[in-house]
PDB file of C-alpha atoms in Angstrom:
ATOM      1  CA  UNK M 110      20.598  -8.074   2.508  1.00  0.00           C
ATOM      2  CA  UNK M 111      20.166  -4.284   2.159  1.00  0.00           C
ATOM      3  CA  UNK M 112      17.292  -2.755   0.258  1.00  0.00           C
ATOM      4  CA  UNK M 113      17.496   0.583  -1.154  1.00  0.00           C
ATOM      5  CA  UNK M 114      14.716   2.893   0.632  1.00  0.00           C
ATOM      6  CA  UNK M 115      11.932   3.847  -1.678  1.00  0.00           C
ATOM      7  CA  UNK M 116      12.646   7.037  -3.496  1.00  0.00           C
ATOM      8  CA  UNK M 117      10.675  10.320  -2.984  1.00  0.00           C
ATOM      9  CA  UNK M 118       7.770  10.506  -5.488  1.00  0.00           C
ATOM     10  CA  UNK M 119       8.696  11.730  -9.079  1.00  0.00           C
ATOM     11  CA  UNK M 120       6.012  14.066  -9.279  1.00  0.00           C
ATOM     12  CA  UNK M 121       4.780  16.350  -6.266  1.00  0.00           C
ATOM     13  CA  UNK M 122       1.036  14.678  -5.533  1.00  0.00           C
ATOM     14  CA  UNK M 123       0.643  16.260  -2.138  1.00  0.00           C
ATOM     15  CA  UNK M 124      -2.056  18.478  -3.020  1.00  0.00           C
ATOM     16  CA  UNK M 125      -4.608  15.789  -3.642  1.00  0.00           C
ATOM     17  CA  UNK M 126      -3.730  14.650  -0.081  1.00  0.00           C
ATOM     18  CA  UNK M 127      -4.425  17.788   1.563  1.00  0.00           C
ATOM     19  CA  UNK M 128      -7.619  18.123   0.162  1.00  0.00           C
ATOM     20  CA  UNK M 129      -8.671  14.501   1.050  1.00  0.00           C
ATOM     21  CA  UNK M 130      -7.561  15.165   4.701  1.00  0.00           C
ATOM     22  CA  UNK M 131      -9.647  18.316   4.610  1.00  0.00           C
ATOM     23  CA  UNK M 132     -12.701  16.526   3.747  1.00  0.00           C
ATOM     24  CA  UNK M 133     -12.305  13.710   5.971  1.00  0.00           C
ATOM     25  CA  UNK M 134     -11.813  16.398   8.936  1.00  0.00           C
ATOM     26  CA  UNK M 135     -15.049  17.796   8.017  1.00  0.00           C
ATOM     27  CA  UNK M 136     -16.797  14.279   8.237  1.00  0.00           C
ATOM     28  CA  UNK M 137     -15.176  13.504  11.482  1.00  0.00           C
ATOM     29  CA  UNK M 138     -14.770  16.744  13.172  1.00  0.00           C
ATOM     30  CA  UNK M 139     -11.191  17.059  13.231  1.00  0.00           C
ATOM     31  CA  UNK M 140      -9.639  20.307  13.664  1.00  0.00           C
ATOM     32  CA  UNK M 141      -6.735  20.747  11.201  1.00  0.00           C
ATOM     33  CA  UNK M 142      -3.671  22.971  11.790  1.00  0.00           C
ATOM     34  CA  UNK M 143      -3.972  26.490  10.683  1.00  0.00           C
ATOM     35  CA  UNK M 144      -1.129  28.263  12.043  1.00  0.00           C
ATOM     36  CA  UNK M 145       1.528  26.544   9.977  1.00  0.00           C
ATOM     37  CA  UNK M 146       1.957  26.567   6.074  1.00  0.00           C
ATOM     38  CA  UNK M 147       1.211  23.200   4.242  1.00  0.00           C
ATOM     39  CA  UNK M 148       4.396  21.411   4.698  1.00  0.00           C
ATOM     40  CA  UNK M 149       5.812  18.398   6.300  1.00  0.00           C
ATOM     41  CA  UNK M 150       5.076  20.115   9.809  1.00  0.00           C
ATOM     42  CA  UNK M 151       1.441  20.674   8.528  1.00  0.00           C
ATOM     43  CA  UNK M 152       1.182  17.124   7.592  1.00  0.00           C
ATOM     44  CA  UNK M 153       2.654  15.823  10.559  1.00  0.00           C
ATOM     45  CA  UNK M 154       0.415  17.908  12.768  1.00  0.00           C
ATOM     46  CA  UNK M 155      -2.539  16.812  10.642  1.00  0.00           C
ATOM     47  CA  UNK M 156      -1.852  13.242  10.894  1.00  0.00           C
ATOM     48  CA  UNK M 157      -1.474  13.802  14.873  1.00  0.00           C
ATOM     49  CA  UNK M 158      -5.057  15.172  15.007  1.00  0.00           C
ATOM     50  CA  UNK M 159      -6.585  12.253  13.181  1.00  0.00           C
ATOM     51  CA  UNK M 160      -4.406   9.932  15.251  1.00  0.00           C
ATOM     52  CA  UNK M 161      -5.926  11.452  18.494  1.00  0.00           C
ATOM     53  CA  UNK M 162      -9.487  10.896  16.944  1.00  0.00           C
ATOM     54  CA  UNK M 163      -8.891   7.593  16.018  1.00  0.00           C
ATOM     55  CA  UNK M 164      -7.031   6.149  18.961  1.00  0.00           C
ATOM     56  CA  UNK M 165      -9.106   3.318  20.798  1.00  0.00           C
ATOM     57  CA  UNK M 166     -12.014   3.535  18.347  1.00  0.00           C
ATOM     58  CA  UNK M 167     -13.129   0.032  17.590  1.00  0.00           C
ATOM     59  CA  UNK M 168     -16.047   0.895  15.182  1.00  0.00           C
ATOM     60  CA  UNK M 169     -16.587   3.909  12.835  1.00  0.00           C
ATOM     61  CA  UNK M 170     -19.660   4.982  10.669  1.00  0.00           C
ATOM     62  CA  UNK M 171     -19.536   3.152   7.482  1.00  0.00           C
ATOM     63  CA  UNK M 172     -19.694   6.284   5.434  1.00  0.00           C
ATOM     64  CA  UNK M 173     -16.088   6.871   6.689  1.00  0.00           C
ATOM     65  CA  UNK M 174     -14.766   3.773   4.551  1.00  0.00           C
ATOM     66  CA  UNK M 175     -14.200   5.401   1.198  1.00  0.00           C
ATOM     67  CA  UNK M 176     -12.858   8.837   2.799  1.00  0.00           C
ATOM     68  CA  UNK M 177     -10.596   6.916   5.120  1.00  0.00           C
ATOM     69  CA  UNK M 178      -9.116   4.733   2.173  1.00  0.00           C
ATOM     70  CA  UNK M 179      -8.733   7.643   0.021  1.00  0.00           C
ATOM     71  CA  UNK M 180      -6.625   9.019   2.450  1.00  0.00           C
ATOM     72  CA  UNK M 181      -4.499   6.269   2.537  1.00  0.00           C
ATOM     73  CA  UNK M 182      -4.074   5.800  -1.000  1.00  0.00           C
ATOM     74  CA  UNK M 183      -3.242   9.798  -1.288  1.00  0.00           C
ATOM     75  CA  UNK M 184      -0.819   9.737   1.298  1.00  0.00           C
ATOM     76  CA  UNK M 185       2.643  10.196   0.203  1.00  0.00           C
ATOM     77  CA  UNK M 186       4.181   8.460   2.973  1.00  0.00           C
ATOM     78  CA  UNK M 187       4.238   4.841   2.995  1.00  0.00           C
ATOM     79  CA  UNK M 188       4.629   4.736   6.770  1.00  0.00           C
ATOM     80  CA  UNK M 189       2.327   7.099   8.131  1.00  0.00           C
ATOM     81  CA  UNK M 190      -0.743   5.791   5.588  1.00  0.00           C
ATOM     82  CA  UNK M 191      -1.094   2.914   8.194  1.00  0.00           C
ATOM     83  CA  UNK M 192      -3.204   5.322  10.278  1.00  0.00           C
ATOM     84  CA  UNK M 193      -5.859   5.538   7.726  1.00  0.00           C
ATOM     85  CA  UNK M 194      -5.552   1.789   6.277  1.00  0.00           C
ATOM     86  CA  UNK M 195      -6.064   0.206   9.849  1.00  0.00           C
ATOM     87  CA  UNK M 196      -9.298   2.511  10.458  1.00  0.00           C
ATOM     88  CA  UNK M 197     -10.644   1.572   7.276  1.00  0.00           C
ATOM     89  CA  UNK M 198     -10.217  -2.197   8.228  1.00  0.00           C
ATOM     90  CA  UNK M 199     -11.918  -1.204  11.369  1.00  0.00           C
ATOM     91  CA  UNK M 200     -14.780   0.263   9.709  1.00  0.00           C
ATOM     92  CA  UNK M 201     -15.675  -2.550   7.124  1.00  0.00           C
ATOM     93  CA  UNK M 202     -13.020  -5.499   7.535  1.00  0.00           C
ATOM     94  CA  UNK M 203      -9.933  -6.324   5.783  1.00  0.00           C
ATOM     95  CA  UNK M 204     -11.562  -8.088   2.995  1.00  0.00           C
ATOM     96  CA  UNK M 205     -13.338  -5.109   1.712  1.00  0.00           C
ATOM     97  CA  UNK M 206     -10.293  -2.984   2.225  1.00  0.00           C
ATOM     98  CA  UNK M 207      -8.261  -5.180  -0.015  1.00  0.00           C
ATOM     99  CA  UNK M 208     -10.751  -5.466  -2.580  1.00  0.00           C
ATOM    100  CA  UNK M 209     -11.031  -1.824  -3.066  1.00  0.00           C
ATOM    101  CA  UNK M 210      -7.097  -1.514  -3.201  1.00  0.00           C
ATOM    102  CA  UNK M 211      -7.269  -4.218  -6.220  1.00  0.00           C
ATOM    103  CA  UNK M 212      -9.861  -2.072  -7.813  1.00  0.00           C
ATOM    104  CA  UNK M 213      -7.475   1.102  -7.514  1.00  0.00           C
ATOM    105  CA  UNK M 214      -4.856  -0.787  -9.123  1.00  0.00           C
ATOM    106  CA  UNK M 215      -6.906  -2.133 -12.033  1.00  0.00           C
ATOM    107  CA  UNK M 216      -9.036   1.295 -12.616  1.00  0.00           C
ATOM    108  CA  UNK M 217      -7.777   4.184 -10.826  1.00  0.00           C
ATOM    109  CA  UNK M 218      -5.354   6.985 -11.695  1.00  0.00           C
ATOM    110  CA  UNK M 219      -1.585   6.324 -11.654  1.00  0.00           C
ATOM    111  CA  UNK M 220      -1.218   8.292  -8.460  1.00  0.00           C
ATOM    112  CA  UNK M 221      -4.145   6.064  -7.015  1.00  0.00           C
ATOM    113  CA  UNK M 222      -2.293   2.912  -8.358  1.00  0.00           C
ATOM    114  CA  UNK M 223       0.866   3.791  -6.621  1.00  0.00           C
ATOM    115  CA  UNK M 224      -0.608   4.708  -3.303  1.00  0.00           C
ATOM    116  CA  UNK M 225      -2.671   1.576  -3.392  1.00  0.00           C
ATOM    117  CA  UNK M 226       0.583  -0.516  -3.842  1.00  0.00           C
ATOM    118  CA  UNK M 227       1.961   1.574  -0.620  1.00  0.00           C
ATOM    119  CA  UNK M 228      -1.121   0.992   1.382  1.00  0.00           C
ATOM    120  CA  UNK M 229      -1.563  -2.772   0.632  1.00  0.00           C
ATOM    121  CA  UNK M 230       1.244  -3.424   2.847  1.00  0.00           C
ATOM    122  CA  UNK M 231      -0.763  -2.268   5.925  1.00  0.00           C
ATOM    123  CA  UNK M 232      -4.089  -4.083   4.669  1.00  0.00           C
ATOM    124  CA  UNK M 233      -2.414  -7.619   4.850  1.00  0.00           C
ATOM    125  CA  UNK M 234      -3.120  -9.996   7.512  1.00  0.00           C
ATOM    126  CA  UNK M 235      -0.132 -10.389   9.421  1.00  0.00           C
ATOM    127  CA  UNK M 236       0.876 -13.770  10.895  1.00  0.00           C
ATOM    128  CA  UNK M 237       1.712 -13.936  14.625  1.00  0.00           C
ATOM    129  CA  UNK M 238       3.977 -16.700  15.868  1.00  0.00           C
ATOM    130  CA  UNK M 239       3.965 -18.699  18.936  1.00  0.00           C
ATOM    131  CA  UNK M 240       6.743 -17.934  21.406  1.00  0.00           C
ATOM    132  CA  UNK M 241      10.281 -19.666  21.556  1.00  0.00           C
ATOM    133  CA  UNK M 242      12.046 -20.543  18.317  1.00  0.00           C
ATOM    134  CA  UNK M 243       9.224 -21.863  16.365  1.00  0.00           C
ATOM    135  CA  UNK M 244       7.856 -20.424  13.229  1.00  0.00           C
ATOM    136  CA  UNK M 245       4.268 -21.712  13.560  1.00  0.00           C
ATOM    137  CA  UNK M 246       1.771 -19.296  13.223  1.00  0.00           C
ATOM    138  CA  UNK M 247      -0.965 -18.895  15.951  1.00  0.00           C
ATOM    139  CA  UNK M 248      -4.126 -20.603  14.824  1.00  0.00           C
ATOM    140  CA  UNK M 249      -5.994 -17.160  14.888  1.00  0.00           C
ATOM    141  CA  UNK M 250      -3.625 -15.379  12.621  1.00  0.00           C
ATOM    142  CA  UNK M 251      -3.356 -18.210  10.231  1.00  0.00           C
ATOM    143  CA  UNK M 252      -7.146 -18.341   9.965  1.00  0.00           C
ATOM    144  CA  UNK M 253      -7.107 -14.501   9.333  1.00  0.00           C
ATOM    145  CA  UNK M 254      -4.407 -14.688   6.718  1.00  0.00           C
ATOM    146  CA  UNK M 255      -6.186 -17.712   5.114  1.00  0.00           C
ATOM    147  CA  UNK M 256      -9.410 -15.955   4.850  1.00  0.00           C
ATOM    148  CA  UNK M 257      -7.964 -13.514   2.516  1.00  0.00           C
ATOM    149  CA  UNK M 258      -5.606 -16.035   0.534  1.00  0.00           C
ATOM    150  CA  UNK M 259      -7.761 -15.723  -2.590  1.00  0.00           C
ATOM    151  CA  UNK M 260      -7.355 -11.784  -2.624  1.00  0.00           C
ATOM    152  CA  UNK M 261      -3.394 -12.060  -2.099  1.00  0.00           C
ATOM    153  CA  UNK M 262      -3.675 -14.047  -5.458  1.00  0.00           C
ATOM    154  CA  UNK M 263      -5.690 -11.669  -7.148  1.00  0.00           C
ATOM    155  CA  UNK M 264      -3.788  -8.695  -6.054  1.00  0.00           C
ATOM    156  CA  UNK M 265      -0.402 -10.375  -7.138  1.00  0.00           C
ATOM    157  CA  UNK M 266      -1.697 -10.583 -10.880  1.00  0.00           C
ATOM    158  CA  UNK M 267      -3.339  -7.418 -10.787  1.00  0.00           C
ATOM    159  CA  UNK M 268      -0.117  -5.704  -9.913  1.00  0.00           C
ATOM    160  CA  UNK M 269       2.078  -7.962 -12.029  1.00  0.00           C
ATOM    161  CA  UNK M 270      -0.081  -6.962 -14.808  1.00  0.00           C
ATOM    162  CA  UNK M 271      -0.017  -3.270 -13.890  1.00  0.00           C
ATOM    163  CA  UNK M 272       3.874  -3.427 -13.502  1.00  0.00           C
ATOM    164  CA  UNK M 273       4.421  -4.807 -17.010  1.00  0.00           C
ATOM    165  CA  UNK M 274       1.615  -2.739 -18.762  1.00  0.00           C
ATOM    166  CA  UNK M 275       2.176   0.918 -16.803  1.00  0.00           C
ATOM    167  CA  UNK M 276       5.372   2.711 -17.453  1.00  0.00           C
ATOM    168  CA  UNK M 277       4.736   5.423 -14.626  1.00  0.00           C
ATOM    169  CA  UNK M 278       7.829   5.241 -12.853  1.00  0.00           C
ATOM    170  CA  UNK M 279       6.091   6.072  -9.228  1.00  0.00           C
ATOM    171  CA  UNK M 280       3.536   2.970 -10.145  1.00  0.00           C
ATOM    172  CA  UNK M 281       6.516   0.688 -10.857  1.00  0.00           C
ATOM    173  CA  UNK M 282       8.675   1.768  -7.693  1.00  0.00           C
ATOM    174  CA  UNK M 283       5.589   1.283  -5.546  1.00  0.00           C
ATOM    175  CA  UNK M 284       4.356  -2.103  -6.923  1.00  0.00           C
ATOM    176  CA  UNK M 285       7.915  -3.866  -7.112  1.00  0.00           C
ATOM    177  CA  UNK M 286       8.788  -4.418  -3.349  1.00  0.00           C
ATOM    178  CA  UNK M 287       5.584  -6.302  -2.768  1.00  0.00           C
ATOM    179  CA  UNK M 288       5.640  -8.124  -6.192  1.00  0.00           C
ATOM    180  CA  UNK M 289       6.744 -11.971  -6.254  1.00  0.00           C
ATOM    181  CA  UNK M 290       8.817 -12.898  -9.081  1.00  0.00           C
ATOM    182  CA  UNK M 291       9.244 -16.405  -8.534  1.00  0.00           C
ATOM    183  CA  UNK M 292       6.975 -18.224 -11.258  1.00  0.00           C
ATOM    184  CA  UNK M 293       5.889 -20.683  -8.813  1.00  0.00           C
ATOM    185  CA  UNK M 294       3.687 -17.805  -7.060  1.00  0.00           C
ATOM    186  CA  UNK M 295       1.637 -17.839 -10.279  1.00  0.00           C
ATOM    187  CA  UNK M 296      -0.270 -20.214 -12.760  1.00  0.00           C
ATOM    188  CA  UNK M 297       1.420 -21.465 -15.599  1.00  0.00           C
ATOM    189  CA  UNK M 298      -0.279 -18.787 -18.034  1.00  0.00           C
ATOM    190  CA  UNK M 299       1.193 -15.802 -15.988  1.00  0.00           C
ATOM    191  CA  UNK M 300       4.901 -17.238 -15.942  1.00  0.00           C
ATOM    192  CA  UNK M 301       5.851 -15.327 -19.382  1.00  0.00           C
ATOM    193  CA  UNK M 302       4.675 -12.321 -17.772  1.00  0.00           C
ATOM    194  CA  UNK M 303       6.728 -12.645 -14.639  1.00  0.00           C
ATOM    195  CA  UNK M 304       9.848 -13.063 -16.935  1.00  0.00           C
ATOM    196  CA  UNK M 305       8.828  -9.872 -18.528  1.00  0.00           C
ATOM    197  CA  UNK M 306       8.416  -8.091 -15.341  1.00  0.00           C
ATOM    198  CA  UNK M 307      11.912  -9.097 -14.471  1.00  0.00           C
ATOM    199  CA  UNK M 308      13.341  -7.924 -17.705  1.00  0.00           C
ATOM    200  CA  UNK M 309      11.864  -4.596 -17.388  1.00  0.00           C
ATOM    201  CA  UNK M 310      13.208  -4.018 -13.821  1.00  0.00           C
ATOM    202  CA  UNK M 311      16.641  -5.085 -14.494  1.00  0.00           C
ATOM    203  CA  UNK M 312      17.019  -3.159 -17.809  1.00  0.00           C
ATOM    204  CA  UNK M 313      15.106  -0.202 -16.631  1.00  0.00           C
ATOM    205  CA  UNK M 314      17.103   3.118 -16.563  1.00  0.00           C
ATOM    206  CA  UNK M 315      15.783   3.707 -12.718  1.00  0.00           C
ATOM    207  CA  UNK M 316      18.457   2.722 -10.598  1.00  0.00           C
ATOM    208  CA  UNK M 317      16.050   1.697  -7.649  1.00  0.00           C
ATOM    209  CA  UNK M 318      14.110  -0.803 -10.005  1.00  0.00           C
ATOM    210  CA  UNK M 319      17.335  -2.409 -11.199  1.00  0.00           C
ATOM    211  CA  UNK M 320      18.693  -2.739  -7.309  1.00  0.00           C
ATOM    212  CA  UNK M 321      15.594  -3.719  -6.050  1.00  0.00           C
ATOM    213  CA  UNK M 322      14.824  -6.713  -8.658  1.00  0.00           C
ATOM    214  CA  UNK M 323      18.101  -8.331  -8.008  1.00  0.00           C
ATOM    215  CA  UNK M 324      16.984  -8.966  -4.207  1.00  0.00           C
ATOM    216  CA  UNK M 325      13.633 -10.490  -5.419  1.00  0.00           C
ATOM    217  CA  UNK M 326      14.267 -12.927  -8.223  1.00  0.00           C
ATOM    218  CA  UNK M 327      14.649 -16.632  -7.628  1.00  0.00           C
TER     219      UNK M 327
END
């Protein structure tokens, strides 16, 4: 199965990310690059500076929670935002991070909604499996995953509703890859909404949405 890569942002929303990095840097005492213009190279050097500052840190002041999560949500790169998400989890725990991301989807700007969907991937509790051929998760990872099962259900409902109601292309592109499209994942009262989401994706003028949905239905 081959998935089309997530396209670039339909709009340039990097200026907000730069401002957030500058604010976070002031709080943490991190020096940001000054010898290169703001471009991909600058972003790479800035992320490296934060990576050094956060490396091997097990605890951070609670006042850094919101700035870290804001950086994760505003980061335009769906891979590098992991740095800020995982740091926020260390600050206040997975439940608080997931709860905040749900709130971004429900009441944030479209840029924040799309960013929260990108960040959610790294905020989940990963299952780790025993050695060999078994697919039985370890008791510790299963317990961690079960502890936020209620938030997964809340997230799926919130993103399903947003996908259907919000016609912002970036929001829909970012939500769709993590959106279950089998009605059995939802209570009966949401089954019609699942069908609407599938119809929207299948008939959308955006090629990425049309391609992606066919790998997720069923």
